[in-house]
PDB file of C-alpha atoms in Angstrom:
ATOM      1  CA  UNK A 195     -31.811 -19.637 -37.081  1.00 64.00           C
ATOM      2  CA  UNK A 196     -29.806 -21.119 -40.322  1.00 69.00           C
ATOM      3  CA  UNK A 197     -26.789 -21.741 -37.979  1.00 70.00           C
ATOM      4  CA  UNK A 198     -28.919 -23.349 -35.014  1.00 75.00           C
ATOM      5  CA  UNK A 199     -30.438 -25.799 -37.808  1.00 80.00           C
ATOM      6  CA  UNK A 200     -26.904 -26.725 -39.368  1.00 84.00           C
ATOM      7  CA  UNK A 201     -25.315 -27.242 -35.923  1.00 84.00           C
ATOM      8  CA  UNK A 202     -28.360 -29.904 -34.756  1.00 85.00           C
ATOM      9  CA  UNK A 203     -28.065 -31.393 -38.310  1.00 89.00           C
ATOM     10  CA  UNK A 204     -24.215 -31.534 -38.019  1.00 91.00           C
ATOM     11  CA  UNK A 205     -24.519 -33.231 -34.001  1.00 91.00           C
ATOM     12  CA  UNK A 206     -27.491 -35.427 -35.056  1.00 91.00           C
ATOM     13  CA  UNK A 207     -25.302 -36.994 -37.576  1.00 93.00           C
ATOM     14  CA  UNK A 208     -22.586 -37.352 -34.986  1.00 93.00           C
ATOM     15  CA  UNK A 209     -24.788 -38.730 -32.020  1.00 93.00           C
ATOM     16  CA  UNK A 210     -26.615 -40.790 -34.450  1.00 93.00           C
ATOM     17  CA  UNK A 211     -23.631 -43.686 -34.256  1.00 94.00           C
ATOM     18  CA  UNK A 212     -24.499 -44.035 -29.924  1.00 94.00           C
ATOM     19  CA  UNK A 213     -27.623 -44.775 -31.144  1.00 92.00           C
ATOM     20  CA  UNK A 214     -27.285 -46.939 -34.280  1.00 93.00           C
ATOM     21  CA  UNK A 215     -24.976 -48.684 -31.262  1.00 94.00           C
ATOM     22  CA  UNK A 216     -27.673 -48.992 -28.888  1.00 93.00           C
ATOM     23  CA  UNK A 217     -30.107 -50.107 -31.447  1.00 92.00           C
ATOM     24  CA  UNK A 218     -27.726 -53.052 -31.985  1.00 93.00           C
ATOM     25  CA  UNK A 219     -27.031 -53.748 -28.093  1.00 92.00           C
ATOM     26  CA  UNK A 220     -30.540 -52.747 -26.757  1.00 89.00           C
ATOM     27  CA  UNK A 221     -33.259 -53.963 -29.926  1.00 89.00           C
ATOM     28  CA  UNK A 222     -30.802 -56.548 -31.006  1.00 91.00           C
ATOM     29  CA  UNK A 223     -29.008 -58.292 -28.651  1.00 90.00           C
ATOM     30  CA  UNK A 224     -31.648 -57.441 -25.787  1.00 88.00           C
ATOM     31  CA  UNK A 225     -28.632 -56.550 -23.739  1.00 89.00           C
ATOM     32  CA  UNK A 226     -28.310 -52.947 -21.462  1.00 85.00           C
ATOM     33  CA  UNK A 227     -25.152 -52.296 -22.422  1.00 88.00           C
ATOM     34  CA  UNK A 228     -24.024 -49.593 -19.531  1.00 90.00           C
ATOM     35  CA  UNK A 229     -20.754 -49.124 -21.040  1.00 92.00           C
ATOM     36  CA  UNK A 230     -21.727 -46.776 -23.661  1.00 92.00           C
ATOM     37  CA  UNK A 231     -20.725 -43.357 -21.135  1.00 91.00           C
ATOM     38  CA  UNK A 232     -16.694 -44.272 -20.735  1.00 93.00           C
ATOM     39  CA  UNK A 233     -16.657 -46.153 -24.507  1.00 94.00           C
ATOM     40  CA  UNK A 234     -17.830 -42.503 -25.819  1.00 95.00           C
ATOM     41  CA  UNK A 235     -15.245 -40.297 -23.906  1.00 95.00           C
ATOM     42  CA  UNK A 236     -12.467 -43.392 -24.497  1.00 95.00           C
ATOM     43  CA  UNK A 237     -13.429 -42.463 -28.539  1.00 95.00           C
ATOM     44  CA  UNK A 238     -12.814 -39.057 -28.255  1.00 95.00           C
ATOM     45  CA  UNK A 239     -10.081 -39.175 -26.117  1.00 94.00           C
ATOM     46  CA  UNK A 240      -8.306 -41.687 -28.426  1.00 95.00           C
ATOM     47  CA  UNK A 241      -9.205 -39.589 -31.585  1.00 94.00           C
ATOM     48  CA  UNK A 242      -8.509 -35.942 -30.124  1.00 94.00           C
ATOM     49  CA  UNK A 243      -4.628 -37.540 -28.653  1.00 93.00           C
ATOM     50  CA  UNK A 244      -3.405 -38.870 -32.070  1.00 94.00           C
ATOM     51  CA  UNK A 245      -5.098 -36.076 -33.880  1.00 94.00           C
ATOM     52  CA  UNK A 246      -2.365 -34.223 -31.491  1.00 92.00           C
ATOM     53  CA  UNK A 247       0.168 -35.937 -32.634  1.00 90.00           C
ATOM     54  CA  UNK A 248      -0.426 -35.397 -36.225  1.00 90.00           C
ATOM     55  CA  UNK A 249      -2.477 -38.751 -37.568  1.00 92.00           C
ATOM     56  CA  UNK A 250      -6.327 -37.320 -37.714  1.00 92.00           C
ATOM     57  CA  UNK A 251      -7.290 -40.217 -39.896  1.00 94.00           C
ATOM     58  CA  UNK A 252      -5.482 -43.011 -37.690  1.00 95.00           C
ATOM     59  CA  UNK A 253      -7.389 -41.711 -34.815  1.00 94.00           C
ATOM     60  CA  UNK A 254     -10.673 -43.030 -36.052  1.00 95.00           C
ATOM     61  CA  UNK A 255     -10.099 -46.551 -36.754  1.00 95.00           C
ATOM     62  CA  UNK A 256      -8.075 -46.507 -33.174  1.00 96.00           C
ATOM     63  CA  UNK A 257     -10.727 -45.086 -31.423  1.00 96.00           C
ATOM     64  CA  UNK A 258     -13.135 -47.641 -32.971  1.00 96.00           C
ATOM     65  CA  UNK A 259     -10.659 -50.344 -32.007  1.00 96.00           C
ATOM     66  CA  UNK A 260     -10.320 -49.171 -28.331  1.00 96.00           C
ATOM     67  CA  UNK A 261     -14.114 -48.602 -28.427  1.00 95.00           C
ATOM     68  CA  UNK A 262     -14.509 -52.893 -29.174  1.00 96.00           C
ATOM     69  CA  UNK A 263     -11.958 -53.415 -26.700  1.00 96.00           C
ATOM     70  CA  UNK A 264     -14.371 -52.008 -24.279  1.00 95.00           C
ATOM     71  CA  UNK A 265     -16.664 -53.650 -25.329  1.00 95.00           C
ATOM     72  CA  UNK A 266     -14.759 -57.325 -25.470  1.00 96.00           C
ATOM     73  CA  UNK A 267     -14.240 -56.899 -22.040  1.00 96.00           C
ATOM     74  CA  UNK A 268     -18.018 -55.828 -21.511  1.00 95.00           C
ATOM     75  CA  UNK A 269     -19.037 -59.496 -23.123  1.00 95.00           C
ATOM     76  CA  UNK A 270     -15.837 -60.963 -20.876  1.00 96.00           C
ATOM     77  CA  UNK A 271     -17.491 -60.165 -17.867  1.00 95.00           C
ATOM     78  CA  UNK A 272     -20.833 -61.276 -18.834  1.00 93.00           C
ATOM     79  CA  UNK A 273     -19.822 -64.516 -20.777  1.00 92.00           C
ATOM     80  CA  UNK A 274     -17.000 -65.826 -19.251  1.00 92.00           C
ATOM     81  CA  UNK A 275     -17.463 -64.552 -15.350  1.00 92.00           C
ATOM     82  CA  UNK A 276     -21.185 -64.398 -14.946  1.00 90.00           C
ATOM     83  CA  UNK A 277     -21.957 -60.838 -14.332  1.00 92.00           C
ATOM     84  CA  UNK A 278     -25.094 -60.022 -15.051  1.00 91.00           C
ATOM     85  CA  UNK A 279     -25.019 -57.653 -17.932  1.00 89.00           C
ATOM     86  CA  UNK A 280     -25.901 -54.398 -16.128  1.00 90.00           C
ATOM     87  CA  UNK A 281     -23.075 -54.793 -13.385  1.00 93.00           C
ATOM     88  CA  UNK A 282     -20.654 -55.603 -16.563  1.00 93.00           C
ATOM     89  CA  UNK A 283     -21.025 -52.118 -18.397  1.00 92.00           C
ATOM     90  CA  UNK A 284     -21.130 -50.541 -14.776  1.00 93.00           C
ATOM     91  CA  UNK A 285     -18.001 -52.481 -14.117  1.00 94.00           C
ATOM     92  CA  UNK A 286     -16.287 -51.968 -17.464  1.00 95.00           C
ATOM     93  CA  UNK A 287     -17.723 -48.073 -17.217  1.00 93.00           C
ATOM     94  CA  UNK A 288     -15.687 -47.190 -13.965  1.00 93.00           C
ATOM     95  CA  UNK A 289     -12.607 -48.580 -15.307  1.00 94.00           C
ATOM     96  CA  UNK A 290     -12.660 -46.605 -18.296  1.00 94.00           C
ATOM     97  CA  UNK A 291     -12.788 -43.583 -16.123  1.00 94.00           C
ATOM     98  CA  UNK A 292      -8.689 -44.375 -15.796  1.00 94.00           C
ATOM     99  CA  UNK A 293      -8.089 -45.560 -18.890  1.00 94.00           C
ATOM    100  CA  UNK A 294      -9.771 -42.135 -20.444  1.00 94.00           C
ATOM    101  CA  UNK A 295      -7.606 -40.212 -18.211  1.00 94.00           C
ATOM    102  CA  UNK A 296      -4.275 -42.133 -19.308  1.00 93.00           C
ATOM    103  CA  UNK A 297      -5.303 -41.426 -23.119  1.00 92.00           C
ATOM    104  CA  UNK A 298      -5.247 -37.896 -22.498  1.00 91.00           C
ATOM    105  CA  UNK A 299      -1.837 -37.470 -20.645  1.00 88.00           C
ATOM    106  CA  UNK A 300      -3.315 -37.972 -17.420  1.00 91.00           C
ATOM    107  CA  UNK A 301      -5.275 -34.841 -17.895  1.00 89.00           C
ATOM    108  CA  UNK A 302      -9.294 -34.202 -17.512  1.00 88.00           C
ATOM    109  CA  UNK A 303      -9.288 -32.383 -20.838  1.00 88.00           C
ATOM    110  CA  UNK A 304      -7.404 -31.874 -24.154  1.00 88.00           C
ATOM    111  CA  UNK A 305      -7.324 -29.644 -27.202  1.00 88.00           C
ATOM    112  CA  UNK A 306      -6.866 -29.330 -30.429  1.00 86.00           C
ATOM    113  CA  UNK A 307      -5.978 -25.576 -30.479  1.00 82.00           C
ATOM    114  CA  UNK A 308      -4.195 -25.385 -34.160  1.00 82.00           C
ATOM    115  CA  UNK A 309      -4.551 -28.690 -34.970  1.00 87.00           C
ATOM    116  CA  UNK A 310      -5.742 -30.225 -38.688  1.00 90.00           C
ATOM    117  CA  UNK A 311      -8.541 -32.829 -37.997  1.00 93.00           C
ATOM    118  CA  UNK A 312     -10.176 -34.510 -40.419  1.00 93.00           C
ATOM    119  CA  UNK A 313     -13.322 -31.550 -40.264  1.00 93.00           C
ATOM    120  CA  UNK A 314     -10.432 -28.766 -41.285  1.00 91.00           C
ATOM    121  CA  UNK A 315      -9.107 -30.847 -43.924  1.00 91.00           C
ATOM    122  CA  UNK A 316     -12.486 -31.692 -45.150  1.00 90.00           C
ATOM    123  CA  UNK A 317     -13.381 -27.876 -45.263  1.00 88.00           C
ATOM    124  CA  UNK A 318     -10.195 -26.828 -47.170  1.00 87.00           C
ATOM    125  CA  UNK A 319     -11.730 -29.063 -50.545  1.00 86.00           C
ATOM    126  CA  UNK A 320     -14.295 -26.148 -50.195  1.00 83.00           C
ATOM    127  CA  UNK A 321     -17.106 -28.920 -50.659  1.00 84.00           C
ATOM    128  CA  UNK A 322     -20.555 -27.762 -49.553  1.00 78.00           C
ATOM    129  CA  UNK A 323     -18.890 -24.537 -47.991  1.00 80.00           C
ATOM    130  CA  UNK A 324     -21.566 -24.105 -45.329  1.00 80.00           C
ATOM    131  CA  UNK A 325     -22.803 -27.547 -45.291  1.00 87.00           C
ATOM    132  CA  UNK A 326     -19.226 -28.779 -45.101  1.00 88.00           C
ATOM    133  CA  UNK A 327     -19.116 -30.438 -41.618  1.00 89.00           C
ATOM    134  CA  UNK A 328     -22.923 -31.741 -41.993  1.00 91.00           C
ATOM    135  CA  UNK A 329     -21.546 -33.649 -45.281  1.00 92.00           C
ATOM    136  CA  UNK A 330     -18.705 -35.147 -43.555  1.00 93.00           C
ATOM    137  CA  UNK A 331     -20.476 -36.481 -40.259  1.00 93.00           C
ATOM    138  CA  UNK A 332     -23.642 -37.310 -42.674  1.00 92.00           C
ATOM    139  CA  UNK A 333     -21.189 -39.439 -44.849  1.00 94.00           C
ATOM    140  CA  UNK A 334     -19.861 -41.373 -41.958  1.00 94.00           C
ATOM    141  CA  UNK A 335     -23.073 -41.955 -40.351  1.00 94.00           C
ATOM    142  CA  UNK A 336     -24.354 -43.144 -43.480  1.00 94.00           C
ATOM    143  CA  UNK A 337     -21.721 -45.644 -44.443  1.00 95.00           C
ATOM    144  CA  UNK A 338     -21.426 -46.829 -40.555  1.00 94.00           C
ATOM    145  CA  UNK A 339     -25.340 -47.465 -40.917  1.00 93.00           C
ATOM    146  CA  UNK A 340     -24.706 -49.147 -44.631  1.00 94.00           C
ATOM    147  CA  UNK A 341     -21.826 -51.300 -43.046  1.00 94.00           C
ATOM    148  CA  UNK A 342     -24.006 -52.449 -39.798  1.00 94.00           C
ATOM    149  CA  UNK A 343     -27.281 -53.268 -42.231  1.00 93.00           C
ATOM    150  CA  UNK A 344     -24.784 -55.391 -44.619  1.00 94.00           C
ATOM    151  CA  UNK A 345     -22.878 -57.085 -41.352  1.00 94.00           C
ATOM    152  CA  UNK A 346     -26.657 -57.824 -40.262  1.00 92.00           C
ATOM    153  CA  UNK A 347     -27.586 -59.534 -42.887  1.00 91.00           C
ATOM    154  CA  UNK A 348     -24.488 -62.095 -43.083  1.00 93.00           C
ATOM    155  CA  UNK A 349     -25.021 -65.294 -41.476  1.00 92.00           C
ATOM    156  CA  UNK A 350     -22.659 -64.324 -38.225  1.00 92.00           C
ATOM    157  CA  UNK A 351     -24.896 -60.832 -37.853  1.00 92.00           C
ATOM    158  CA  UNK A 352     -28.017 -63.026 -38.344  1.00 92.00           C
ATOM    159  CA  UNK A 353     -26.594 -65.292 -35.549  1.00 92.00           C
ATOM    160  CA  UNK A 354     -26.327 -62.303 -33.626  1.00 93.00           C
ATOM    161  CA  UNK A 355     -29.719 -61.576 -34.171  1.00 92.00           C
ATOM    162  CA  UNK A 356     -31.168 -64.772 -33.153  1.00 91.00           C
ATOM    163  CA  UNK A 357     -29.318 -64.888 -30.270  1.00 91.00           C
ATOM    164  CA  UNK A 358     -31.083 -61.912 -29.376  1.00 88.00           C
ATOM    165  CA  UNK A 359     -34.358 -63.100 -29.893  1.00 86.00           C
ATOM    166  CA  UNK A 360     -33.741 -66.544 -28.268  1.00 86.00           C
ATOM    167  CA  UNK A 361     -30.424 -67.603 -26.828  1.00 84.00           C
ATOM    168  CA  UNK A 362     -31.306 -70.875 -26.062  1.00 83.00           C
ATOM    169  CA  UNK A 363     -32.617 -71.677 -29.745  1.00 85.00           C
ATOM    170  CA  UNK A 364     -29.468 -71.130 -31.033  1.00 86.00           C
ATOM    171  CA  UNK A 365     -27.269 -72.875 -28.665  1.00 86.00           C
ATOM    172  CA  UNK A 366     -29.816 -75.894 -29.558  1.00 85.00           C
ATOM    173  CA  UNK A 367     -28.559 -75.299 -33.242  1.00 82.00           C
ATOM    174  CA  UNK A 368     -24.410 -75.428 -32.440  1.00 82.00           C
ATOM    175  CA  UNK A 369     -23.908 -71.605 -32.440  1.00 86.00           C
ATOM    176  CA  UNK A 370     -22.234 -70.339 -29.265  1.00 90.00           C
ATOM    177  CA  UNK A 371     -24.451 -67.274 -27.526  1.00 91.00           C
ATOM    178  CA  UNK A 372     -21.663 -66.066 -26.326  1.00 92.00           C
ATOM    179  CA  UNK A 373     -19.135 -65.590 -29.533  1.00 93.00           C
ATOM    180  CA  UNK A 374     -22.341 -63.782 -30.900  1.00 94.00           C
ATOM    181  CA  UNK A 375     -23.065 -61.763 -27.683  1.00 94.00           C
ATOM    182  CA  UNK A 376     -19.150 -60.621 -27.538  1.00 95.00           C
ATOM    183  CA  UNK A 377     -18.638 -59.968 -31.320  1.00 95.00           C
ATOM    184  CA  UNK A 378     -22.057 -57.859 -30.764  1.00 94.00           C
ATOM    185  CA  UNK A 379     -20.742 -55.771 -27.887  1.00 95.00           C
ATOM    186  CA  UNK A 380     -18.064 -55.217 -29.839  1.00 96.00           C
ATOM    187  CA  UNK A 381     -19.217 -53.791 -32.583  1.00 96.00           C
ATOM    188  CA  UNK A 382     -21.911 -52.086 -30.657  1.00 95.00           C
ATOM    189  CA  UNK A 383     -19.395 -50.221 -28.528  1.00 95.00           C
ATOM    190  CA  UNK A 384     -16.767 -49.534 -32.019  1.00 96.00           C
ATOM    191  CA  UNK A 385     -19.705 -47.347 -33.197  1.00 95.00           C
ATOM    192  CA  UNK A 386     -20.029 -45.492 -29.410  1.00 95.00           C
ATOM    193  CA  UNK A 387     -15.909 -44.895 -29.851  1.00 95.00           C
ATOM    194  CA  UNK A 388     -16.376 -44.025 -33.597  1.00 96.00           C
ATOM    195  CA  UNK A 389     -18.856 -41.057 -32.211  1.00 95.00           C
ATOM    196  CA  UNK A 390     -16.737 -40.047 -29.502  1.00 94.00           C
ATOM    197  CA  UNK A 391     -14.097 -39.906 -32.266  1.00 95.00           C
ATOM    198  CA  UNK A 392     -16.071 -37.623 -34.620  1.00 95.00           C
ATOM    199  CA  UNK A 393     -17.122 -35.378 -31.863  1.00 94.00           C
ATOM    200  CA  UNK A 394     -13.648 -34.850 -30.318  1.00 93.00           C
ATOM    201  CA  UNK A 395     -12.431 -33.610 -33.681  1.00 93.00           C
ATOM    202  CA  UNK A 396     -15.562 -31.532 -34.749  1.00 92.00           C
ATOM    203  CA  UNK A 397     -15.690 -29.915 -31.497  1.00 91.00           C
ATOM    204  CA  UNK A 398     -11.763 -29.636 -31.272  1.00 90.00           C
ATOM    205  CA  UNK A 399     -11.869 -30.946 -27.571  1.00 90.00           C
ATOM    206  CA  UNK A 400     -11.870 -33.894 -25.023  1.00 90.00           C
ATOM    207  CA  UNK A 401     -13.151 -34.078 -21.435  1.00 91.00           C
ATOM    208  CA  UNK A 402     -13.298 -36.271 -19.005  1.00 91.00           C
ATOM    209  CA  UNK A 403     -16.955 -35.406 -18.427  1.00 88.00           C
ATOM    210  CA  UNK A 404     -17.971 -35.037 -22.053  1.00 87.00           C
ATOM    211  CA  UNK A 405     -19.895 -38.974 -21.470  1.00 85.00           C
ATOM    212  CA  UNK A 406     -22.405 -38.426 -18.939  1.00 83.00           C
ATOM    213  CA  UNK A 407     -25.567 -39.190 -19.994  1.00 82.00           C
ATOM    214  CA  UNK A 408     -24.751 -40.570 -23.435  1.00 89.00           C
ATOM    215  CA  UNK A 409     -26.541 -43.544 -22.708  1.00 88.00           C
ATOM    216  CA  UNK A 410     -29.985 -41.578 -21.819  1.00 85.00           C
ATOM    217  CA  UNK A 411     -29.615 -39.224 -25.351  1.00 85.00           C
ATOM    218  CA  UNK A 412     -29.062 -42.443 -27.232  1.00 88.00           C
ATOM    219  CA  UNK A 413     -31.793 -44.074 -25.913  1.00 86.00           C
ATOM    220  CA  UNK A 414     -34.298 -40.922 -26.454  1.00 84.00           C
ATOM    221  CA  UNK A 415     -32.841 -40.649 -29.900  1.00 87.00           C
ATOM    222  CA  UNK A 416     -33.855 -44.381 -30.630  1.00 87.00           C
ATOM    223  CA  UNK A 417     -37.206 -44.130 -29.285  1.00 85.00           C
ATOM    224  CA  UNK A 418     -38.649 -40.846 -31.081  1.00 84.00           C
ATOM    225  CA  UNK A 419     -37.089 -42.385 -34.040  1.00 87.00           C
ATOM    226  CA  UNK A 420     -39.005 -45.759 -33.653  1.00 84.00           C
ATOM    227  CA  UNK A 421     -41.595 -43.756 -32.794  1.00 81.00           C
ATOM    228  CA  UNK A 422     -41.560 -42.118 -36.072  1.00 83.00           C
ATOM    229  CA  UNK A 423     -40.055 -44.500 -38.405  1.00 84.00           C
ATOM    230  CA  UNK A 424     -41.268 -47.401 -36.574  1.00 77.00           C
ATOM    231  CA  UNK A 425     -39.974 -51.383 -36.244  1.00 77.00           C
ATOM    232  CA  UNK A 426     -39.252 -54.124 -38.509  1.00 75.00           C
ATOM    233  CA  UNK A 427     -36.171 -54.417 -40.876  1.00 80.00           C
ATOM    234  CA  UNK A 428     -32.445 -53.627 -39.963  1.00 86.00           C
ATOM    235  CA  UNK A 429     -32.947 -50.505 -42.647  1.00 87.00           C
ATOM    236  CA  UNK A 430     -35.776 -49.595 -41.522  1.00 89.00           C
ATOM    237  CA  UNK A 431     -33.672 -49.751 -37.531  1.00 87.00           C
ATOM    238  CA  UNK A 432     -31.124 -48.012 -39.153  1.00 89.00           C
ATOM    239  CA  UNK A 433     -32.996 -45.252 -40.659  1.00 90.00           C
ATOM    240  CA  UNK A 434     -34.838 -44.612 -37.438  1.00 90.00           C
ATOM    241  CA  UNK A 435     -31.977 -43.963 -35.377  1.00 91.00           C
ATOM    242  CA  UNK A 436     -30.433 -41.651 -37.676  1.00 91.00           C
ATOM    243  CA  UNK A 437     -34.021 -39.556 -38.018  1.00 90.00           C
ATOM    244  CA  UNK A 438     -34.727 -39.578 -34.487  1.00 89.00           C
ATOM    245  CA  UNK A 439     -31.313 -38.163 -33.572  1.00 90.00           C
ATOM    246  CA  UNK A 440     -31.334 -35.386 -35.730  1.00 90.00           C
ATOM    247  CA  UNK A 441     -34.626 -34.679 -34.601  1.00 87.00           C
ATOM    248  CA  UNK A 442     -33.884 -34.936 -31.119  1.00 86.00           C
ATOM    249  CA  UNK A 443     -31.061 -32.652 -31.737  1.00 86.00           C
ATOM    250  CA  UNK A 444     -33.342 -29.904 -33.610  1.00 85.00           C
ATOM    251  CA  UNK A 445     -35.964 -29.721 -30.907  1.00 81.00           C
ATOM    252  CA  UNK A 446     -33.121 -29.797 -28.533  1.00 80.00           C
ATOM    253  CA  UNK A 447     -31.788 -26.585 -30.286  1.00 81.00           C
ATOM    254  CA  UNK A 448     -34.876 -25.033 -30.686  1.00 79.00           C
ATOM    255  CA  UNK A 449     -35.302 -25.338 -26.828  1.00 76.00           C
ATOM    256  CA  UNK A 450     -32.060 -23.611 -26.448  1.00 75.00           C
ATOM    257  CA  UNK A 451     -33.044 -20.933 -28.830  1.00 77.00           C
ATOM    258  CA  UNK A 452     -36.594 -19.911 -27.832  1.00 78.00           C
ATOM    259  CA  UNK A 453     -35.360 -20.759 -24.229  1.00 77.00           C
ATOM    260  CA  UNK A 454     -38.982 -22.643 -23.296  1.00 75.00           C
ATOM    261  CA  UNK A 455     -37.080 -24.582 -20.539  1.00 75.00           C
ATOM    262  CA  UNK A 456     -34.260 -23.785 -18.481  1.00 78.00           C
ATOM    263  CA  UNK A 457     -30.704 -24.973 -20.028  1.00 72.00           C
ATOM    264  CA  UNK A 458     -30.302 -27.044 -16.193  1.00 77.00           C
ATOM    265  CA  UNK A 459     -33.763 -28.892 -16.815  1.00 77.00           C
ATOM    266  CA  UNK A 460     -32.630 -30.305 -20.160  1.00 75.00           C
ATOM    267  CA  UNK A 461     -31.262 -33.221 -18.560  1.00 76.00           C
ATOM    268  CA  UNK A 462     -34.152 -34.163 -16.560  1.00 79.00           C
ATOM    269  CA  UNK A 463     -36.466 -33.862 -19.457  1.00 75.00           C
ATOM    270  CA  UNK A 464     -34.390 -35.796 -21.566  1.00 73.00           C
ATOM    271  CA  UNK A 465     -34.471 -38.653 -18.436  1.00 78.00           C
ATOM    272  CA  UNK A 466     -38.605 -38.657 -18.116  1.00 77.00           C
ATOM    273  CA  UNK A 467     -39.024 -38.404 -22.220  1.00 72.00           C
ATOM    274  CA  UNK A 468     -37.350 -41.951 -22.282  1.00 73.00           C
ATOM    275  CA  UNK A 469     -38.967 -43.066 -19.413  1.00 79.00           C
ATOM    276  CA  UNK A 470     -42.200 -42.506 -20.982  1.00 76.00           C
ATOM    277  CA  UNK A 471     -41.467 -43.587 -24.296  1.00 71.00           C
ATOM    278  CA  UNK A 472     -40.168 -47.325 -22.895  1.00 71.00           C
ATOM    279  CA  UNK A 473     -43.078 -47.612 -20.449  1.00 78.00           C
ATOM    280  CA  UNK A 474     -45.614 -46.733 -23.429  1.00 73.00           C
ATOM    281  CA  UNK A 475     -46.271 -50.139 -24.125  1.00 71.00           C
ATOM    282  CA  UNK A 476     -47.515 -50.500 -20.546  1.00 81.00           C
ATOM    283  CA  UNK A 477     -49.477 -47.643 -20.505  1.00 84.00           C
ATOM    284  CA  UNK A 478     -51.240 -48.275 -23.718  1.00 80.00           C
ATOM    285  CA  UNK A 479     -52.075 -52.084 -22.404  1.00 85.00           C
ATOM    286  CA  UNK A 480     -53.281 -50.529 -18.919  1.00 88.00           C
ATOM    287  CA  UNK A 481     -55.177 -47.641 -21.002  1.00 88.00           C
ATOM    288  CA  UNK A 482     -57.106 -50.439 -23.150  1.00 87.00           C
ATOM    289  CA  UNK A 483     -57.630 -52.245 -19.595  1.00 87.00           C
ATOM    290  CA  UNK A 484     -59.407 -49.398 -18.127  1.00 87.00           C
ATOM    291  CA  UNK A 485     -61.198 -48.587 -20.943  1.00 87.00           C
ATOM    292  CA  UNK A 486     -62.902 -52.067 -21.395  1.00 88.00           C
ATOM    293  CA  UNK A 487     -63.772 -52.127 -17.956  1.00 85.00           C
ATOM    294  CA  UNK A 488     -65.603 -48.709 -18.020  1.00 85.00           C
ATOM    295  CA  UNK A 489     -67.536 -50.450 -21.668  1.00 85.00           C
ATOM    296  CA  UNK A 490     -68.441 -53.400 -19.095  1.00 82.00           C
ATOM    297  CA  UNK A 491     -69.430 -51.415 -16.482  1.00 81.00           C
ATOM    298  CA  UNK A 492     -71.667 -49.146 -18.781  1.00 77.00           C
ATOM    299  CA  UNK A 493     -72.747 -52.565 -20.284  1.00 76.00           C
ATOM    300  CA  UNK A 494     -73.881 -54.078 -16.754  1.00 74.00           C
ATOM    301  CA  UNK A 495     -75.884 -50.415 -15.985  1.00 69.00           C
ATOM    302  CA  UNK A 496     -77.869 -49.930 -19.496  1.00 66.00           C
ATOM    303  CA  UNK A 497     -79.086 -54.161 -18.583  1.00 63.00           C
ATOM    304  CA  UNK A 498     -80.426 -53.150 -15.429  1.00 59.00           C
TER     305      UNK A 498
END
């Protein structure tokens, strides 16, 4: 049970980043930013190819860098060629399919059998012993989520922010919506390719596959931790992310372990979770609806 906990600790850490990249497409920009599937699988591909060849630690800032140039051309398509912002990450998404595939040797998978990553070298300081890989991917979520609350706060992430809330206010104020929207994809999708990057050396692997449904985990993992934490600040965003992935990733374990619902169905639950949790405000207005009518119609019944 010890082991189950430290490996959902250790992947909530890791998945954390799609979400703390989400939360800056989805809650801050207001943009559904589709690309996050191929920008996760272009990390890890990136990462697990150089790690390869010998350069663990170059693999992360490269897969980060590939990971904004997905996202640059995300923002291209949107800001420059008027595709609406859906179609862009779809667009951008099925290209990456190729591009993933040409960063691993035109192969659907790749390995790091004997390889050092940056997890083996990490575990050879004998830091933590057990808790080793949790303190790594803990340490880089936390200083991504540091580095994104600080970028926030200067006056080009508070641009970003207002573009978000009103585009058209700050184009009245000589800021241009779409340097903000592009630098914010970019960043958004550096932290989806900095997760791909961790994952593909913690887990040693890279697949073609290894994407699907990123998007749909991130977004759950936001939610329950809004849900929990809930909204305000960019700490406060920041914190919530990072909560509700790891405990997305624990009741996703325990699942696993006590075996409540089949491994297949996990998927599907995942799916109708989020769509619950983004229509709540709808049902919550719709509940208070119905329930003032039924006061009125009581009302009406005790008059007569």
């Amino acid at each position: 049970m010890l082991y189950v906990a430290q490996t959902a600790l250790e992947l909530g850490f890791q998945y954390a980043l799609v979400a703390m990249a989400l939360f800056l497409s989805y809650r801050v920009l207001d943009i559904a930013d589709l690309t996050t599937d191929g920008c996760f699988v272009l990390g890890c591909a990136v990462s697990v190819t150089l790690t390869a060849a010998g350069h663990p630690f170059l693999a992360i800032p490269a897969a980060m860098l590939a990971g904004a140039c997905a996202g640059f051309v995300t923002a291209f398509l949107q800001t420059k060629l008027g595709v609406p912002s859906i179609l862009a990450g779809i667009v951008t998404n099925t290209g990456l399919y190729t591009v993933n595939l040409m960063a691993m040797g035109w192969k659907a998978n790749q390995s790091l059998l004997k390889q050092d990553t940056i997890f083996t070298l990490f575990r050879a300081t004998g830091i933590g012993g057990d808790w080793n890989p949790i303190l790594l991917s803990g340490g880089i979520t936390v200083l991504a989520g540091v580095l994104l609350v600080a970028f926030l706060g200067t006056r080009l992430g508070l641009s970003i922010r207002a573009t978000g809330d009103n585009r058209d206010m700050v184009r009245s104020s000589s800021i241009n919506p779409n340097f903000t929207i592009t630098i914010g994809l970019c960043v958004a999708n550096a932290l989806t390719g900095l997760s791909g990057a961790v994952v593909g050396q913690a887990q040693k692997t890279a697949d073609i596959n290894s994407g699907t449904g990123i998007v749909v985990i991130g977004l759950a993992c936001l939610i329950i931790g809004e849900t929990i934490v809930g909204r305000g600040a960019m700490f406060r965003g920041a914190i919530a992310v990072v909560a509700g992935s790891i405990l997305y990733r624990l009741v996703y374990a325990l699942v696993l372990y006590t075996k409540v619902v089949p491994v297949d169905c996990l998927k599907l639950v995942t799916a109708l979770v989020v769509a619950l949790a983004i229509a709540a405000p709808s049902i919550r207005q719709w509940w208070a609806f119905q329930t003032r009518k039924r006061r009125a119609l009581a009302g009406r019944k005790g008059e007569k």
